[in-house]
Short mmCIF file of C-alpha atoms in Angstrom, two decimals:
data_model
loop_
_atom_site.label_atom_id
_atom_site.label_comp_id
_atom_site.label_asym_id
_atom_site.label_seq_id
_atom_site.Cartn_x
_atom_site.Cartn_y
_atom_site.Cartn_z
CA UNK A 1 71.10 17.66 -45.23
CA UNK A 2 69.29 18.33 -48.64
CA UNK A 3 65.60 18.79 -48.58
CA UNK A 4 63.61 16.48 -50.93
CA UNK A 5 60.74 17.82 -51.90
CA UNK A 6 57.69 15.89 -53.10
CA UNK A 7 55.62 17.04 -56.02
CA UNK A 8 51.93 15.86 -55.67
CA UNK A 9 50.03 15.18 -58.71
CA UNK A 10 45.85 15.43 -59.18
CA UNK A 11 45.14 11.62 -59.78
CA UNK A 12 44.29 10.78 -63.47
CA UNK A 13 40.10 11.07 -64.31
CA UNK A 14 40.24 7.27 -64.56
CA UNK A 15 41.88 6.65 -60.86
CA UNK A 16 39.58 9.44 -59.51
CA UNK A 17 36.37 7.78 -61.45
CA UNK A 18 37.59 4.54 -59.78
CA UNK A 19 37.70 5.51 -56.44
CA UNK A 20 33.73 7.32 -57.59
CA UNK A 21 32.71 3.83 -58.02
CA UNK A 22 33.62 2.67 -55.34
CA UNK A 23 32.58 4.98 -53.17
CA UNK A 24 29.23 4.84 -54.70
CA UNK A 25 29.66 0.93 -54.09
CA UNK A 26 30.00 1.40 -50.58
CA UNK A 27 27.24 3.63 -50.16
CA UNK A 28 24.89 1.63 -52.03
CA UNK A 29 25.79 -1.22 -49.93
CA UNK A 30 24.89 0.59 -46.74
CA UNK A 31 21.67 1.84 -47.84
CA UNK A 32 20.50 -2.12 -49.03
CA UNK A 33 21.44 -3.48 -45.85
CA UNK A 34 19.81 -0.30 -43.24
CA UNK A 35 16.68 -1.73 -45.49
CA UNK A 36 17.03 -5.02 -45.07
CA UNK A 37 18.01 -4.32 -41.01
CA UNK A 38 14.78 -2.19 -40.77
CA UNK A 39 12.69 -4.98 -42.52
CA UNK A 40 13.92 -7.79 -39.93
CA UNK A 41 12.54 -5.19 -37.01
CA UNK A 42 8.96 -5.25 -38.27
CA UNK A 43 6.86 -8.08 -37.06
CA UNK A 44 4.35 -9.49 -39.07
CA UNK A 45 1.68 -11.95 -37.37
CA UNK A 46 0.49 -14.49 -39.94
CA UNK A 47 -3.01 -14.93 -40.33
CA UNK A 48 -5.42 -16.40 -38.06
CA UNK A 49 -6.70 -19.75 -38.77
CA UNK A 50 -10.41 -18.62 -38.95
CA UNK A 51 -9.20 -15.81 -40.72
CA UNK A 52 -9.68 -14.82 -44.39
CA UNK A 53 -8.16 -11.69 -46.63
CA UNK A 54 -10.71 -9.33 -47.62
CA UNK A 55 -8.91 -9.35 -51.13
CA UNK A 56 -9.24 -13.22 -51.15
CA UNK A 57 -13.23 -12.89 -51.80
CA UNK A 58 -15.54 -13.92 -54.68
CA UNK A 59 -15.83 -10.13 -55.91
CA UNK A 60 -19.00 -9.98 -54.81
CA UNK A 61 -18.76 -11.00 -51.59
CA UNK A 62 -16.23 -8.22 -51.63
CA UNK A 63 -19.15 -5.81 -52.85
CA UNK A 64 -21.08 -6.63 -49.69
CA UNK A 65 -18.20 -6.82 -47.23
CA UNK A 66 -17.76 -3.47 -48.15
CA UNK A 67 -20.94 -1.94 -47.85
CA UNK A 68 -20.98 -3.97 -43.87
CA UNK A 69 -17.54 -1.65 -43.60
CA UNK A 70 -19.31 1.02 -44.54
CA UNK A 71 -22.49 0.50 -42.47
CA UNK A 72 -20.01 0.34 -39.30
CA UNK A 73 -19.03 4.04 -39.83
CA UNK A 74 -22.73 4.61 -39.85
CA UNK A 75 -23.80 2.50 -36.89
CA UNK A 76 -20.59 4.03 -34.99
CA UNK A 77 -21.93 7.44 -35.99
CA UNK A 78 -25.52 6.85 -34.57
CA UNK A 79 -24.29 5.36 -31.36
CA UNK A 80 -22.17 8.25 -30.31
CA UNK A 81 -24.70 10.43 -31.01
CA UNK A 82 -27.55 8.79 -29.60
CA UNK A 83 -26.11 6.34 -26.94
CA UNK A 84 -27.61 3.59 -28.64
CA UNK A 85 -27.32 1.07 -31.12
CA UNK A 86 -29.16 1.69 -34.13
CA UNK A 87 -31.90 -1.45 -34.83
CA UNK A 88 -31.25 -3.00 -38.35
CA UNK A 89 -34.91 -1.87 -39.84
CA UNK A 90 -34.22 1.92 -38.93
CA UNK A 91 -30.97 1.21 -40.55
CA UNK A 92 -32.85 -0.17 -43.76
CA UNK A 93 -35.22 2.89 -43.16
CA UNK A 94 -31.85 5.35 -43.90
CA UNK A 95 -30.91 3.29 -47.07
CA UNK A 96 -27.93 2.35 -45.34
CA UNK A 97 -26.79 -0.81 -47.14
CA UNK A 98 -26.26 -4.09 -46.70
CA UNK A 99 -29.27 -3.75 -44.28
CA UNK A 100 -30.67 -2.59 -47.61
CA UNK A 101 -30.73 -3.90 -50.53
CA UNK A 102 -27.62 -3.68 -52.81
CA UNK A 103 -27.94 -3.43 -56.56
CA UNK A 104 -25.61 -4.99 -58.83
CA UNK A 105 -25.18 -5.10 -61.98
CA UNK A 106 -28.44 -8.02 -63.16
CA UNK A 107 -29.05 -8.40 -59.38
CA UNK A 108 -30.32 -7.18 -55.90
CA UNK A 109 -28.70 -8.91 -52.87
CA UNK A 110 -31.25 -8.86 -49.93
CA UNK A 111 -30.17 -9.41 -46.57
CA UNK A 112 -32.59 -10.31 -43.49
CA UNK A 113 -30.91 -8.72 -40.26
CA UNK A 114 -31.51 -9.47 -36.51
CA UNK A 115 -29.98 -6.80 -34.03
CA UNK A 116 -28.89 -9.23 -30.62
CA UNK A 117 -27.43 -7.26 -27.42
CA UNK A 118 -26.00 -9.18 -24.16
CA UNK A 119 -23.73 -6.14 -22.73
CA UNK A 120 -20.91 -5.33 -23.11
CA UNK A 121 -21.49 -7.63 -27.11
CA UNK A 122 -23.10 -6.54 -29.60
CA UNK A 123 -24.21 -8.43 -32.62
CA UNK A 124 -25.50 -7.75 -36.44
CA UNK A 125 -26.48 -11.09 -38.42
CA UNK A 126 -27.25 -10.68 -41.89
CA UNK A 127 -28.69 -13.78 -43.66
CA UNK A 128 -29.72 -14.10 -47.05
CA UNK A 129 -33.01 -14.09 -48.13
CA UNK A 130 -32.25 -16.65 -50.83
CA UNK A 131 -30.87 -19.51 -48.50
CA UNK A 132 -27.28 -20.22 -50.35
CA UNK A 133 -27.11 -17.74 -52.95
CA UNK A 134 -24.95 -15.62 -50.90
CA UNK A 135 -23.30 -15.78 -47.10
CA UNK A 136 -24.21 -14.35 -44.30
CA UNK A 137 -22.49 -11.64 -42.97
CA UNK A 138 -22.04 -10.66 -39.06
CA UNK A 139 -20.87 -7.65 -37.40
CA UNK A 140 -19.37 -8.11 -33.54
CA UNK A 141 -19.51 -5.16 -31.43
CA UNK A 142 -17.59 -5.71 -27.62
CA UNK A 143 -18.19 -1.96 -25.97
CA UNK A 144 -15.73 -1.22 -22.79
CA UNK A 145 -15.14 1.51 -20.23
CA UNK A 146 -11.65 2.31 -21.00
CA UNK A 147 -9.89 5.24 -19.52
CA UNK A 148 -6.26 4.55 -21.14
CA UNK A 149 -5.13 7.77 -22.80
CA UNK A 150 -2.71 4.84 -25.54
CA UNK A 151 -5.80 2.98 -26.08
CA UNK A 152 -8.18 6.12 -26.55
CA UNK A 153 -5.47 7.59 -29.15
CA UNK A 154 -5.14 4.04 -30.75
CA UNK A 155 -9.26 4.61 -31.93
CA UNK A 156 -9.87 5.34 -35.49
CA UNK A 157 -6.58 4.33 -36.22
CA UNK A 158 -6.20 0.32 -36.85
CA UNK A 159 -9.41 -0.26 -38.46
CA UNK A 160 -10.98 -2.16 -35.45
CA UNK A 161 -11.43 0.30 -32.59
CA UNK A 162 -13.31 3.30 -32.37
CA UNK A 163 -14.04 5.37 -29.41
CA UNK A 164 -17.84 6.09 -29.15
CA UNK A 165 -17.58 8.67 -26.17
CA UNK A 166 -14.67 10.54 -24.05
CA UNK A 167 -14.06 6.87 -22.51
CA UNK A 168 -15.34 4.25 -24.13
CA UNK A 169 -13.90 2.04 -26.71
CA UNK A 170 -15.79 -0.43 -29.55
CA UNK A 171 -13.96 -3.26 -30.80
CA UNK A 172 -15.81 -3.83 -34.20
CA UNK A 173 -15.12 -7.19 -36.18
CA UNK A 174 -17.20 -8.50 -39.77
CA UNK A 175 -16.97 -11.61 -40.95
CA UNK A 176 -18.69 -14.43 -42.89
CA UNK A 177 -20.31 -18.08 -43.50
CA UNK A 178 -20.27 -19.54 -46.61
CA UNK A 179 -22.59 -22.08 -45.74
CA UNK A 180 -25.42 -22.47 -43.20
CA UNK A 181 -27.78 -20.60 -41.39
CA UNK A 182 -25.30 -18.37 -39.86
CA UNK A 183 -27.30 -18.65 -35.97
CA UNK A 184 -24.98 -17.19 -33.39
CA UNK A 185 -25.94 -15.08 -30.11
CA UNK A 186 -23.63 -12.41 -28.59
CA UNK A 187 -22.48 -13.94 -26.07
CA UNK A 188 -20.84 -17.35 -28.49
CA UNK A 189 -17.07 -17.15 -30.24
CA UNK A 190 -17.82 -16.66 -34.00
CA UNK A 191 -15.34 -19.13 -34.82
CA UNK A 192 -16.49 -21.85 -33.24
CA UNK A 193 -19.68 -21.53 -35.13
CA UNK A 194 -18.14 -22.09 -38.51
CA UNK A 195 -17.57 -18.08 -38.88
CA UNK A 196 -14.31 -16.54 -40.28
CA UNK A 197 -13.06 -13.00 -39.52
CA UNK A 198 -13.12 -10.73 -42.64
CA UNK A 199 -8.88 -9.48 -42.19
CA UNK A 200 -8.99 -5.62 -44.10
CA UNK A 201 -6.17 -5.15 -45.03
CA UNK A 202 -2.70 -6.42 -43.84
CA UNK A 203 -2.81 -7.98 -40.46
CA UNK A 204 -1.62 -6.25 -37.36
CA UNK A 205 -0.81 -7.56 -33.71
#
């Protein structure tokens, strides 16, 4: 029985750039949709209804809610190294603004502070001298006993909790009035006073 034998040919550039193409196609393809599979996985909460976007403020209201941001590194600082919280006129005392004045540009915002404690809350009020120039400002400190090694690593890392000793956590939140006398003790719900949560940042779970 003959033998047939079968001569094989390199495929022509255009065949072989063909198959290129599609091969790149392909790949492409896969890489679009692992993106689009790892986007579905990532939950995103939506805004609170008493929360507003930092970015989303007069700029500057944005001037002062930084400076508050700021000032909570600060106050942070001071009570792990002195076990207490630091009054707002000591603050003022260490040129630590808002507690004092900030200087912009034709302008000095002035702030008057009241420091109110009913443990484990903590509370920072900042109204304006000028009653509706500007909004008041508040900072909420809740201070806990917590042990959890996730929770202790989780400190310093989303922007709202901070460890102020080997087991103790802070849960810090800032936020603002636009209108009215901004009154509110440490022991009410911000919100239900007419306060909204400052958000820094894109909102996390």
């Amino acid at each position: 029985m003959p033998i047939r034998t079968v001569r094989l040919s390199p495929p022509r550039s255009s065949e072989a750039l063909g198959v290129l193409r599609a091969s790149g196609a392909i790949v492409v393809l896969m890489v679009v949709f692992a993106g689009a599979r790892t986007e579905e996985v990532r939950p995103v909460r939506a805004p609170l209804e008493f929360e507003v976007a930092f970015e989303s403020l007069p700029p500057d209201q944005q001037t002062v809610g930084r400076e508050v941001r700021l000032a909570l590194d600060e106050i942070l600082n001071l009570r792990a190294e002195t076990g207490a919280w630091p009054a707002p006129w000591d603050l003022e005392e260490q040129g630590i603004a808002p507690f004092a004045p900030i200087r912009l540009v034709g302008r000095v915002v002035r702030h008057r502070w009241d420091f109110q404690q009913t443990p484990p809350l903590s509370v920072y009020v900042g109204r304006p001298e000028s009653e509706g120039a500007w909004p008041s400002w508040l900072l909420r400190l809740d201070e806990a006993v917590d042990t959890d090694p996730a929770h202790q690593a989780l400190a310093g890392q989303d922007g709202t909790h901070f460890a102020v000793g080997p087991d103790r956590i802070v849960h810090a939140s800032i936020w603002v009035m636009d209108a009215g006398r901004g009154d509110v003790s440490a022991s009410e719900r911000p919100e239900r006073e007419g306060w909204r949560r400052v958000a820094f940042g894109r909102p996390t779970d």
